[in-house]
mmCIF file of C-alpha atoms in Angstrom:
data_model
loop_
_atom_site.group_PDB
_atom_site.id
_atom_site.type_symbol
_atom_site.label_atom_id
_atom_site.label_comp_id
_atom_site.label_asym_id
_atom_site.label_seq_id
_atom_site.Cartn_x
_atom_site.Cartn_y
_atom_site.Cartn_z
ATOM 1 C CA UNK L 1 -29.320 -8.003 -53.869
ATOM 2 C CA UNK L 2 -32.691 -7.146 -51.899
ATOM 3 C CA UNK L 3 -32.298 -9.767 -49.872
ATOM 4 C CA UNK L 4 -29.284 -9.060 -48.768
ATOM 5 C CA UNK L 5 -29.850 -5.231 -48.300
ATOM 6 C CA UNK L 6 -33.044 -6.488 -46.250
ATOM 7 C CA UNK L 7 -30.840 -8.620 -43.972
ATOM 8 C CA UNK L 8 -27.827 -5.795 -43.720
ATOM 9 C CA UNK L 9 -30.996 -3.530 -42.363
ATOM 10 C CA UNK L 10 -32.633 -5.746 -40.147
ATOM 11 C CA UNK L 11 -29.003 -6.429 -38.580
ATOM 12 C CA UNK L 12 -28.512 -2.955 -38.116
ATOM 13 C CA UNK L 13 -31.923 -2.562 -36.758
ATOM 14 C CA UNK L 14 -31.371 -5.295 -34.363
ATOM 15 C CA UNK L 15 -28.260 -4.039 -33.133
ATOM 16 C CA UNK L 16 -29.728 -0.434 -32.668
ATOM 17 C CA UNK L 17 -32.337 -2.137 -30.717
ATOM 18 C CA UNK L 18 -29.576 -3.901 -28.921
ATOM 19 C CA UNK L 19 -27.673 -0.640 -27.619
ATOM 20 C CA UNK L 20 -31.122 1.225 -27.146
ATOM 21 C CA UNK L 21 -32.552 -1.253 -24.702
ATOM 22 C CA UNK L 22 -28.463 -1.638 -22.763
ATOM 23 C CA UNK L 23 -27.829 2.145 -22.802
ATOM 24 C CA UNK L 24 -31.334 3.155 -21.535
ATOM 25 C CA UNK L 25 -32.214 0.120 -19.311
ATOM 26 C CA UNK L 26 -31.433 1.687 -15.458
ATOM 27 C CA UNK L 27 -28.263 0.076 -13.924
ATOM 28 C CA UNK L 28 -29.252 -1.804 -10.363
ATOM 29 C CA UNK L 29 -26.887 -3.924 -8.811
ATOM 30 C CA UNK L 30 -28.924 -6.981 -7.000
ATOM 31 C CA UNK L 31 -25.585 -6.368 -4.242
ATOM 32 C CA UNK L 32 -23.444 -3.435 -4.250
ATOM 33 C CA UNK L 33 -20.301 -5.655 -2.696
ATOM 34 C CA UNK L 34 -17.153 -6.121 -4.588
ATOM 35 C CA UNK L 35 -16.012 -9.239 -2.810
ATOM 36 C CA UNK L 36 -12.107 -10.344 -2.598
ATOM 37 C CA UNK L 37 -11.720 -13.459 -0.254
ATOM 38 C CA UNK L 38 -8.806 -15.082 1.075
ATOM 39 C CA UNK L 39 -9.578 -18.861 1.265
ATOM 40 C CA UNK L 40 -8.411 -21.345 3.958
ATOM 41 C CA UNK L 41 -5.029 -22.783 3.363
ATOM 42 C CA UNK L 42 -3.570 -19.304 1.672
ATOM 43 C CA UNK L 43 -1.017 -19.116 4.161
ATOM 44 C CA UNK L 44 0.064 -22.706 3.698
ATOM 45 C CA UNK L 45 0.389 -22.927 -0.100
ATOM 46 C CA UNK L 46 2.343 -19.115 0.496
ATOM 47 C CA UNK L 47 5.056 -20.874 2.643
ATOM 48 C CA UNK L 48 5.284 -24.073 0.275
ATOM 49 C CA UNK L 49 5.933 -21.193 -2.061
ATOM 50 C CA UNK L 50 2.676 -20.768 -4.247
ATOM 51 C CA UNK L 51 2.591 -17.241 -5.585
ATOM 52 C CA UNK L 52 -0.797 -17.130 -4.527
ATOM 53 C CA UNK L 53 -2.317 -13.623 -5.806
ATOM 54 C CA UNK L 54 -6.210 -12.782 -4.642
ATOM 55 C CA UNK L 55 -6.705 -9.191 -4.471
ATOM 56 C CA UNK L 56 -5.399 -7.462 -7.907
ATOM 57 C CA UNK L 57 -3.213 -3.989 -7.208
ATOM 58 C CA UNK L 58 -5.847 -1.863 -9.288
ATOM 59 C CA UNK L 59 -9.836 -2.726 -8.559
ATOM 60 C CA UNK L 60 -12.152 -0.738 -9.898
ATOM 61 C CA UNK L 61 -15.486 0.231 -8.006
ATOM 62 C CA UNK L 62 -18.375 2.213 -9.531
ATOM 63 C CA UNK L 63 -20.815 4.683 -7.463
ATOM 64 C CA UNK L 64 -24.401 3.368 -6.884
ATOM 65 C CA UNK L 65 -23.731 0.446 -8.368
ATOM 66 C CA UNK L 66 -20.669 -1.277 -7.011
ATOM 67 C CA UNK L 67 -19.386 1.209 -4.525
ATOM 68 C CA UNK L 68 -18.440 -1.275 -1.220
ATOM 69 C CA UNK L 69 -15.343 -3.148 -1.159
ATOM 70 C CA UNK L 70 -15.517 -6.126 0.837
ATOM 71 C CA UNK L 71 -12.991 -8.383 2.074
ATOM 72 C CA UNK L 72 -12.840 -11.505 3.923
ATOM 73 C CA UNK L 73 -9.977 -13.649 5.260
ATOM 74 C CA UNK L 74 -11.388 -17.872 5.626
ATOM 75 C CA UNK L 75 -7.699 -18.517 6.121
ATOM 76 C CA UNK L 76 -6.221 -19.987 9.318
ATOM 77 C CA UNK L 77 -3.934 -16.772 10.239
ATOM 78 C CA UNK L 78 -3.805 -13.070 10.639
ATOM 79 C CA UNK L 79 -3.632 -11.498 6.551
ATOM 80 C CA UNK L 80 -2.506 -8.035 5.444
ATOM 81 C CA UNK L 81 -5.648 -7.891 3.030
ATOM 82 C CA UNK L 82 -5.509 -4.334 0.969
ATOM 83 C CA UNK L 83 -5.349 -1.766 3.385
ATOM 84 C CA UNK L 84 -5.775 -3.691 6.479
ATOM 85 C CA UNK L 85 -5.048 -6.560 9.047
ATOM 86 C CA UNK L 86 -7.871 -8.791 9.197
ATOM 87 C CA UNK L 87 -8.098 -12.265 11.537
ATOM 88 C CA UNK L 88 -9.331 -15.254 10.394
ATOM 89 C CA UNK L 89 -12.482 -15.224 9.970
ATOM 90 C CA UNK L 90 -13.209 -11.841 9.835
ATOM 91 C CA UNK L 91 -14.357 -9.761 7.401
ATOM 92 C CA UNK L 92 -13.840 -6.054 5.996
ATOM 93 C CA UNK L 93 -16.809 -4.020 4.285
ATOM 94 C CA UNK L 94 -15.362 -0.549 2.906
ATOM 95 C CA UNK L 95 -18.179 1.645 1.179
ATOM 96 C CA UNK L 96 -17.200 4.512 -1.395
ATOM 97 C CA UNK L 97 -19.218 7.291 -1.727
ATOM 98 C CA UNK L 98 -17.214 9.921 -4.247
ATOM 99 C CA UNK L 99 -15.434 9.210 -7.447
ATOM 100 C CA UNK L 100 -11.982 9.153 -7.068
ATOM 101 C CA UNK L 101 -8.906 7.286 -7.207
ATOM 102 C CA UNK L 102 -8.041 6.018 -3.948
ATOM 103 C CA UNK L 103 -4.407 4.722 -2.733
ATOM 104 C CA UNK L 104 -3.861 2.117 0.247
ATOM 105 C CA UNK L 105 -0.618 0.976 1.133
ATOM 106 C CA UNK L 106 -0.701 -2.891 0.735
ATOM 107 C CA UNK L 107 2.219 -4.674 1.304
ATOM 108 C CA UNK L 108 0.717 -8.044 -0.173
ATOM 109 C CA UNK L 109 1.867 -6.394 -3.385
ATOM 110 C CA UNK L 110 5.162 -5.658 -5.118
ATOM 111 C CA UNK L 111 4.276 -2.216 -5.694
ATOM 112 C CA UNK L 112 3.317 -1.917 -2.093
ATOM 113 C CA UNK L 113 0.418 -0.290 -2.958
ATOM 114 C CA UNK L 114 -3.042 -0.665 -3.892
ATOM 115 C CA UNK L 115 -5.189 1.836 -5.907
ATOM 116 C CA UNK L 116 -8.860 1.551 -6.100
ATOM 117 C CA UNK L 117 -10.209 3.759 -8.324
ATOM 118 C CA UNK L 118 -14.278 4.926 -7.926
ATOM 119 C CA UNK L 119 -15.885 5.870 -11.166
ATOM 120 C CA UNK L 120 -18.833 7.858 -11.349
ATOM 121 C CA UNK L 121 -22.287 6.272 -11.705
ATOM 122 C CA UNK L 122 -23.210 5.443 -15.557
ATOM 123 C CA UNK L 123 -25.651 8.390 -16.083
ATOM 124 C CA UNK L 124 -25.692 8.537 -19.939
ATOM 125 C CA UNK L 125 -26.514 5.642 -22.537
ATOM 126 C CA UNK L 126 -23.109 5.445 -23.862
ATOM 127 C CA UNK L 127 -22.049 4.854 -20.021
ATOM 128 C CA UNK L 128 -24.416 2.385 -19.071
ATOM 129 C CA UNK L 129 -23.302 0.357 -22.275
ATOM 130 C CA UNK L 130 -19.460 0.677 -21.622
ATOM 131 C CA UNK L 131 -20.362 -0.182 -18.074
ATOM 132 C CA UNK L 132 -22.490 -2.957 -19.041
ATOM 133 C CA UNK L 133 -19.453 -4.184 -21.640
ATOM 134 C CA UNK L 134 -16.669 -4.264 -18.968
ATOM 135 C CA UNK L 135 -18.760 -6.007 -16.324
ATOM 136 C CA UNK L 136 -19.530 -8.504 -18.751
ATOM 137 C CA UNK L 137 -16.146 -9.170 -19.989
ATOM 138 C CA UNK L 138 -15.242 -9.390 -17.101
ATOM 139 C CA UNK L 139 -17.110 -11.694 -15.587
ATOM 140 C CA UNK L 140 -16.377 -13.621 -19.223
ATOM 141 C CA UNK L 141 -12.845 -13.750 -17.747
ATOM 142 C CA UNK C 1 -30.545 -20.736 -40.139
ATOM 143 C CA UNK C 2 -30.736 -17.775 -42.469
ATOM 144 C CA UNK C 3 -28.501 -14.680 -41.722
ATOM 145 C CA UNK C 4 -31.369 -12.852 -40.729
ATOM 146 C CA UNK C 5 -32.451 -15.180 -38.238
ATOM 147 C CA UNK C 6 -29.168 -15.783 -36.942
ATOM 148 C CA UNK C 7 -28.315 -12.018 -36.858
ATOM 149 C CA UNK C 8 -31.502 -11.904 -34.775
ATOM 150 C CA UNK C 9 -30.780 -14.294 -32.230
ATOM 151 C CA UNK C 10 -27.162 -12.669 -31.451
ATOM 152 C CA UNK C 11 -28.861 -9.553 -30.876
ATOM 153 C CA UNK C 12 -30.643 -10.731 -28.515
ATOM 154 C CA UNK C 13 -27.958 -13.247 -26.405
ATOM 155 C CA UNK C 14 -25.938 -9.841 -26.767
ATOM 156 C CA UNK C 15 -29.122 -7.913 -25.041
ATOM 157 C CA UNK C 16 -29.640 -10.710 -22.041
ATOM 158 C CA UNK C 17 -25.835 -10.725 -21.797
ATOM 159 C CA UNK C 18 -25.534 -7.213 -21.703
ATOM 160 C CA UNK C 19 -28.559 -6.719 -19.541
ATOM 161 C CA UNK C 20 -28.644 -9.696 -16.748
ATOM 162 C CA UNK C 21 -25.244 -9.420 -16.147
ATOM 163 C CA UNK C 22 -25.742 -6.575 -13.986
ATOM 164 C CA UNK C 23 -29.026 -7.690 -12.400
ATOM 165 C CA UNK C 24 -31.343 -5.053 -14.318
ATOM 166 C CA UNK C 25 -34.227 -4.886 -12.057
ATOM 167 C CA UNK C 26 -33.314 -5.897 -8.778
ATOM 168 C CA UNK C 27 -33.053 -4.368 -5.494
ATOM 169 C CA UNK C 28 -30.226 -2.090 -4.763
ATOM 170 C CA UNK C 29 -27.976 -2.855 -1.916
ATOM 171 C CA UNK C 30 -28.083 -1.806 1.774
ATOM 172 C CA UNK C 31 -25.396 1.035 2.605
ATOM 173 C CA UNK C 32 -23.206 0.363 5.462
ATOM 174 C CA UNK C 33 -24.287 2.783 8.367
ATOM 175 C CA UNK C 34 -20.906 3.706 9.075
ATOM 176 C CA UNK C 35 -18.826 5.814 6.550
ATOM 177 C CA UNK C 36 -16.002 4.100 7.567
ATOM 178 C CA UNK C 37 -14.600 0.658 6.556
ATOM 179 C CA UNK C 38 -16.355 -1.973 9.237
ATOM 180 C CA UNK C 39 -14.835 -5.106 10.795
ATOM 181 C CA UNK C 40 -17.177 -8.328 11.436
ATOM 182 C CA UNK C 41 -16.610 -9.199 13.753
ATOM 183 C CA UNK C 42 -14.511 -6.529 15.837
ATOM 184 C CA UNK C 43 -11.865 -7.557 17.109
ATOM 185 C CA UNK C 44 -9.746 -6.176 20.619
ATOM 186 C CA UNK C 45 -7.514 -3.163 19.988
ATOM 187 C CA UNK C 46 -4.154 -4.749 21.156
ATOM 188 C CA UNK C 47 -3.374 -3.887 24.038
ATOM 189 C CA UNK C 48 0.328 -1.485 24.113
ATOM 190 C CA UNK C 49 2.394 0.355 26.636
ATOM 191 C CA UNK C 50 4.588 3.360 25.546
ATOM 192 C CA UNK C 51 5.144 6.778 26.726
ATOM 193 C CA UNK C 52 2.487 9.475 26.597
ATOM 194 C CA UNK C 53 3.133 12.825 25.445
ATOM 195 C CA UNK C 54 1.392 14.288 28.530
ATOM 196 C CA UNK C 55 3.717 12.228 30.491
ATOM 197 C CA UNK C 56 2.936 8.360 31.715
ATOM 198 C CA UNK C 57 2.216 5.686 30.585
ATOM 199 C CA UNK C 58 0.164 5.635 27.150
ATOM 200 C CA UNK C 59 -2.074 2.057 26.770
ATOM 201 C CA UNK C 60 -5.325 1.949 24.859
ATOM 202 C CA UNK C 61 -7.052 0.326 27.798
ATOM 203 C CA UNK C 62 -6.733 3.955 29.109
ATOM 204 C CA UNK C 63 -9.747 5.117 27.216
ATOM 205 C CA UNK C 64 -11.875 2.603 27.732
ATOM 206 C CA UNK C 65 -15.415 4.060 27.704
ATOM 207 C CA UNK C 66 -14.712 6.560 25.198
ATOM 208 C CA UNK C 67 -14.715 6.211 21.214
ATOM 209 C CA UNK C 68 -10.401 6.265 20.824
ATOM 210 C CA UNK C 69 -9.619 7.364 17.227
ATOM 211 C CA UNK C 70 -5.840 6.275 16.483
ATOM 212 C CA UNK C 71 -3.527 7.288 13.748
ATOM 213 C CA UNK C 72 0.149 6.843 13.324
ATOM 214 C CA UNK C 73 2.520 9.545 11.993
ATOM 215 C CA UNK C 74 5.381 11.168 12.428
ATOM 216 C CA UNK C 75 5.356 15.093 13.685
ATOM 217 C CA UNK C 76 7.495 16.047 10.241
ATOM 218 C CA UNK C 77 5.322 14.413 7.907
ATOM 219 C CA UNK C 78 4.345 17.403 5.112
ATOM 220 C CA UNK C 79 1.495 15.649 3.547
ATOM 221 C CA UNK C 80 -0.545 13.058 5.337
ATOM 222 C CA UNK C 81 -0.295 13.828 9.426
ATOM 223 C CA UNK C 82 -1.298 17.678 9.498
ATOM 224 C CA UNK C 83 -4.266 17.104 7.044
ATOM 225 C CA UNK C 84 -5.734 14.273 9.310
ATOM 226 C CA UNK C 85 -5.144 16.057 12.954
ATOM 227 C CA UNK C 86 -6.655 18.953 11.712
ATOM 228 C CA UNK C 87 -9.685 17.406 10.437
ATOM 229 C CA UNK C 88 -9.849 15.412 14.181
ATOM 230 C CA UNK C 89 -9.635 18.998 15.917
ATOM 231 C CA UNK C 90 -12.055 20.021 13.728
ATOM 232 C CA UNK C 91 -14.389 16.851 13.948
ATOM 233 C CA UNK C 92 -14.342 17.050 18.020
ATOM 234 C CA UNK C 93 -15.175 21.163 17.331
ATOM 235 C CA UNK C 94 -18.504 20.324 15.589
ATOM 236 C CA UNK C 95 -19.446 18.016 17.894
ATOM 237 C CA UNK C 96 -19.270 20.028 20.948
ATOM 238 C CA UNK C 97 -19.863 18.645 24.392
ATOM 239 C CA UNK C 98 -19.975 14.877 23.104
ATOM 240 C CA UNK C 99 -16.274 15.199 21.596
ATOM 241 C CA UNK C 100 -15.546 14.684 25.152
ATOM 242 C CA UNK C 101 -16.039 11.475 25.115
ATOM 243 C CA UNK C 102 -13.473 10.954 21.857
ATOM 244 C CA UNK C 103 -9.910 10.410 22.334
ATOM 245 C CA UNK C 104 -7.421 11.455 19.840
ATOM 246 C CA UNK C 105 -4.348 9.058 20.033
ATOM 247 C CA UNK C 106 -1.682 9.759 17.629
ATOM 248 C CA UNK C 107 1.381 6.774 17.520
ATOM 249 C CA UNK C 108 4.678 7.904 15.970
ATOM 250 C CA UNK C 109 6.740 6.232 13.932
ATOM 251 C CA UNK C 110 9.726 8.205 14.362
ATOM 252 C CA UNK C 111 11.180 7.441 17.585
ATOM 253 C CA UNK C 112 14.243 9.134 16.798
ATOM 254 C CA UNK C 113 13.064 12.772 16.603
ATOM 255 C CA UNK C 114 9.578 12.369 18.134
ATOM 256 C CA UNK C 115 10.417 12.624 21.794
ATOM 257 C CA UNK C 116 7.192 12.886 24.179
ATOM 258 C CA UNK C 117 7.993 16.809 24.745
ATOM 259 C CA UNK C 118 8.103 17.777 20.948
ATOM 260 C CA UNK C 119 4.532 15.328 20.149
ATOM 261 C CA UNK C 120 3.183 17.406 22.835
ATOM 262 C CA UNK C 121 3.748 20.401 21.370
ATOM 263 C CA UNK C 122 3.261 19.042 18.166
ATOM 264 C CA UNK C 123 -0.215 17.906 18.421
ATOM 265 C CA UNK C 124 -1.402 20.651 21.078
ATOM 266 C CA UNK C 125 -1.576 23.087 17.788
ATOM 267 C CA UNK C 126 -4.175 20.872 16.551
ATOM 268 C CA UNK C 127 -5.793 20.546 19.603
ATOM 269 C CA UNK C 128 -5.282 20.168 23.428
ATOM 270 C CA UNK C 129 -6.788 17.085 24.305
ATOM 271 C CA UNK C 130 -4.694 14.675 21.730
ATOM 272 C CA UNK C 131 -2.281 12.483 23.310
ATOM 273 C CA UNK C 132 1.020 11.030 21.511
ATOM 274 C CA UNK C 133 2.871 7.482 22.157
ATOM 275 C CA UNK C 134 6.424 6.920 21.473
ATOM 276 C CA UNK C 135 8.469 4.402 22.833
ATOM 277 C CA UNK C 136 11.617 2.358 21.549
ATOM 278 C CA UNK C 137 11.668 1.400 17.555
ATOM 279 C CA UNK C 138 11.140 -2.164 18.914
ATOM 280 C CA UNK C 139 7.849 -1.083 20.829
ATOM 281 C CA UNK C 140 6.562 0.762 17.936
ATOM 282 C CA UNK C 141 7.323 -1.698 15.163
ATOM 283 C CA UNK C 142 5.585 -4.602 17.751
ATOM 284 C CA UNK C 143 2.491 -1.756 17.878
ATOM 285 C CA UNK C 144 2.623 -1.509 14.423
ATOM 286 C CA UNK C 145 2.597 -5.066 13.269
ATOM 287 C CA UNK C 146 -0.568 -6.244 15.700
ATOM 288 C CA UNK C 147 -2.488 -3.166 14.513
ATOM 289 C CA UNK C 148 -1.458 -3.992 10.596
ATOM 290 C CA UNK C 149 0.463 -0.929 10.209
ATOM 291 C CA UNK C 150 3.329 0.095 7.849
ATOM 292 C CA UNK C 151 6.089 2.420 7.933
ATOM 293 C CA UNK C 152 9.218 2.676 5.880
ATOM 294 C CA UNK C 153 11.779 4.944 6.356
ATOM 295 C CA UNK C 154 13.349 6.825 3.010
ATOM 296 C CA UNK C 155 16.667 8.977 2.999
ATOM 297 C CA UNK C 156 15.769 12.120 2.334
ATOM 298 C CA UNK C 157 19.394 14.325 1.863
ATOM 299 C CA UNK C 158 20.816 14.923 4.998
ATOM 300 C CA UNK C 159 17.460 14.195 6.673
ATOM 301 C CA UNK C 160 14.691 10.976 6.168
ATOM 302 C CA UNK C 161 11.124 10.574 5.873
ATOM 303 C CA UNK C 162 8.544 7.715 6.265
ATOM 304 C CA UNK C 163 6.209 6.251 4.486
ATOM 305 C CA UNK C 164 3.282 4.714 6.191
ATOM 306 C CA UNK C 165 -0.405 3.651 6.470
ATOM 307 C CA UNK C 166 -2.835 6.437 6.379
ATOM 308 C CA UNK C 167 -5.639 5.134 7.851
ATOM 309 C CA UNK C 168 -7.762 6.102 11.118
ATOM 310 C CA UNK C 169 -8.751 3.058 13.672
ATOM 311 C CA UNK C 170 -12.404 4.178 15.155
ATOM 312 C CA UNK C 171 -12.316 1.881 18.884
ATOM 313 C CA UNK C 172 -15.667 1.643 20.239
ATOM 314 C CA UNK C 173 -15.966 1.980 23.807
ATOM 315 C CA UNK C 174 -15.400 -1.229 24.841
ATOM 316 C CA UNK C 175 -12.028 -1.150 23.449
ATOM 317 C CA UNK C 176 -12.718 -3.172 19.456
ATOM 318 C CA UNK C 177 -11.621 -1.980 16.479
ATOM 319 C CA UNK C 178 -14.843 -1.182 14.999
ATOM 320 C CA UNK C 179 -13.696 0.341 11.383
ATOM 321 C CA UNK C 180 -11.091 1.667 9.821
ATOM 322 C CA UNK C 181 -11.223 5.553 8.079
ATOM 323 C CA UNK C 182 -9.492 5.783 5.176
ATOM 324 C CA UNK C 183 -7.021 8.737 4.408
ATOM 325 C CA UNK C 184 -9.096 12.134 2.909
ATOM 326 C CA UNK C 185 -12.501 11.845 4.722
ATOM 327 C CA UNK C 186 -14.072 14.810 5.985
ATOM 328 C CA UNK C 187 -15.062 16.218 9.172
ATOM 329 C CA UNK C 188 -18.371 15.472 8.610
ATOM 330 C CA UNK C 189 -17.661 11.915 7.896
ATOM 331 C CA UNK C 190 -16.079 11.058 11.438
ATOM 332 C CA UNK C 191 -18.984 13.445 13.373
ATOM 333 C CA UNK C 192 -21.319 10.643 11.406
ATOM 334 C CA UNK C 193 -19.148 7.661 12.774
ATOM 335 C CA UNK C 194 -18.518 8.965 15.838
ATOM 336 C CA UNK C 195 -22.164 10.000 16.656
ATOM 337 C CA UNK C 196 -23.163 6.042 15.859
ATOM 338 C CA UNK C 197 -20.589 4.474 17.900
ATOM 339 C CA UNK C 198 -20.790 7.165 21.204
ATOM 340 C CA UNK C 199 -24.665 5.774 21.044
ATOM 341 C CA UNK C 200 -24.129 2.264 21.823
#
């Protein structure tokens, strides 16, 4: 019965420690970039009739941290890409710098729209941690 | 492994997880200079030919030499058109004497009511020095497609509306579509582009 109290509290110690050190550790982002990139060959495998989907309707950006959406089209031809035309080759960096929710007109997607939305930066603990949580699932995806 | 071991070692995969997957500790990125959206490389604004609203013949190779910034709209759009001319008027009104060198050119997509005469008067309330295109709804679909613009038209009751992209083209002086402003930005925000690109 100790033993197992002593375990249940050293668990919950651990775990404590565990959200302490995620909700106070600073968020830095080694690259603020959100990248989306349209790979060579899109176009073909869209006219042998792949549904080929790359940029998602809803993308979600956060300030400070993740704030600049970039694009870039490797294909062969011209691509409506989000809210723009880009060329092959090129390449589209959009920065953010106030939280909002942000609407393009996109006609790569059914809805024929694309929202971005721009949280805030993670100020307090219980941010940083939910921030921390989604980026890591994520990423898990 | 005892539980308390165990329990241990998942806190801490949960903490490097948690922790490295945002790259705790490292350098912060490097803010574009511009506010607006860049292009790398720029390409050539396409070149076009339709009527000016000051009469002629409106191409974008007209302004070369001077920062262009184009928009398309329609002169009875209620929500997206008046909001950006007015915050080009007042843009080229901060920066005094150097918002000589900026061109306001404003494309409709409307070529059924938007005449030359009416975007004239139209975008002369905003401010004097805009100039309007209009042209055939051929002309200004082929515009529209090589700069990556959309427009749909809704019935609106007896009348119609459009839909279409909100965004701002910033051309540099040598006539390339340096970046792209989206919809909402302030004054400020194109005095800060425009200021960058009128150095070079």
């Amino acid at each position: 019965m100790a033993a197992r109290t002593l375990t249940l509290s050293l668990a919950a110690a651990a775990a404590a420690a565990v959200l302490a050190v995620v909700g106070f550790t600073p968020i830095h982002s080694t690259s603020r970039d959100r990248i989306f990139e349209i790979p060579k060959g899109t176009w073909s495998r869209r006219m042998s009739g792949d549904k080929v989907e790359i940029l998602p309707d809803h993308i979600r950006l956060t300030l400070g941290v993740r704030d600049i959406l970039v694009l870039r089209n490797h294909d062969d031809v011209p691509q409506i890409f989000g809210p723009t035309l880009m060329m092959p080759g090129q390449s589209f960096r959009l920065p953010f710098e106030r939280a909002a929710e942000y609407t393009f007109a996109c006609t790569a997607h059914a809805s024929g729209q694309m929202t971005i939305v721009v949280e805030p930066n993670p100020a307090t603990p219980w941010a940083k941690i939910r921030w921390r949580v989604t980026e890591l699932l994520g990423a898990l995806r | 492994m005892s539980y308390m071991t165990r329990g241990l070692m998942s806190a801490l995969t949960a903490l490097l997880l948690l922790t490295s997957s945002t790259g705790a500790g490292a350098a912060n990125g490097t803010p574009a200079s511009l506010k607006a959206g860049v292009f790398d490389p720029p390409r050539q604004a396409p070149e076009f030919s339709l009527l000016a609203s000051n009469g002629g013949t409106l191409s974008i190779g007209n302004f070369h030499g001077k920062v262009v910034l184009l928009a398309f709209g329609f002169t009875s759009c209620t929500a997206v058109c008046p909001t950006t001319l007015n915050t080009f008027a007042q843009a080229r009104r901060l920066m005094g004497a150097a918002a000589a060198d900026v061109q306001v050119v404003y494309i409709t997509v409307d070529p059924g009511r938007d005449d030359t005469a009416r975007l004239q008067k139209y975008l002369g309330a905003f401010d004097r020095t805009f100039v309007g295109g209009t042209g055939t709804e051929q002309q200004l679909a082929a515009v529209r497609k090589s700069y990556g613009v959309s427009a749909q038209k809704h019935n609106a009751g007896d009348s119609y509306t459009y839909e279409h992209s909100s965004f701002t083209y910033l051309i540099d002086r040598a006539g390339r579509i340096r970046a792209l402003m989206p919809y909402g930005h302030s004054p400020d925000d194109y005095v800060h582009d425009l200021a960058i690109l009128l150095k070079e």
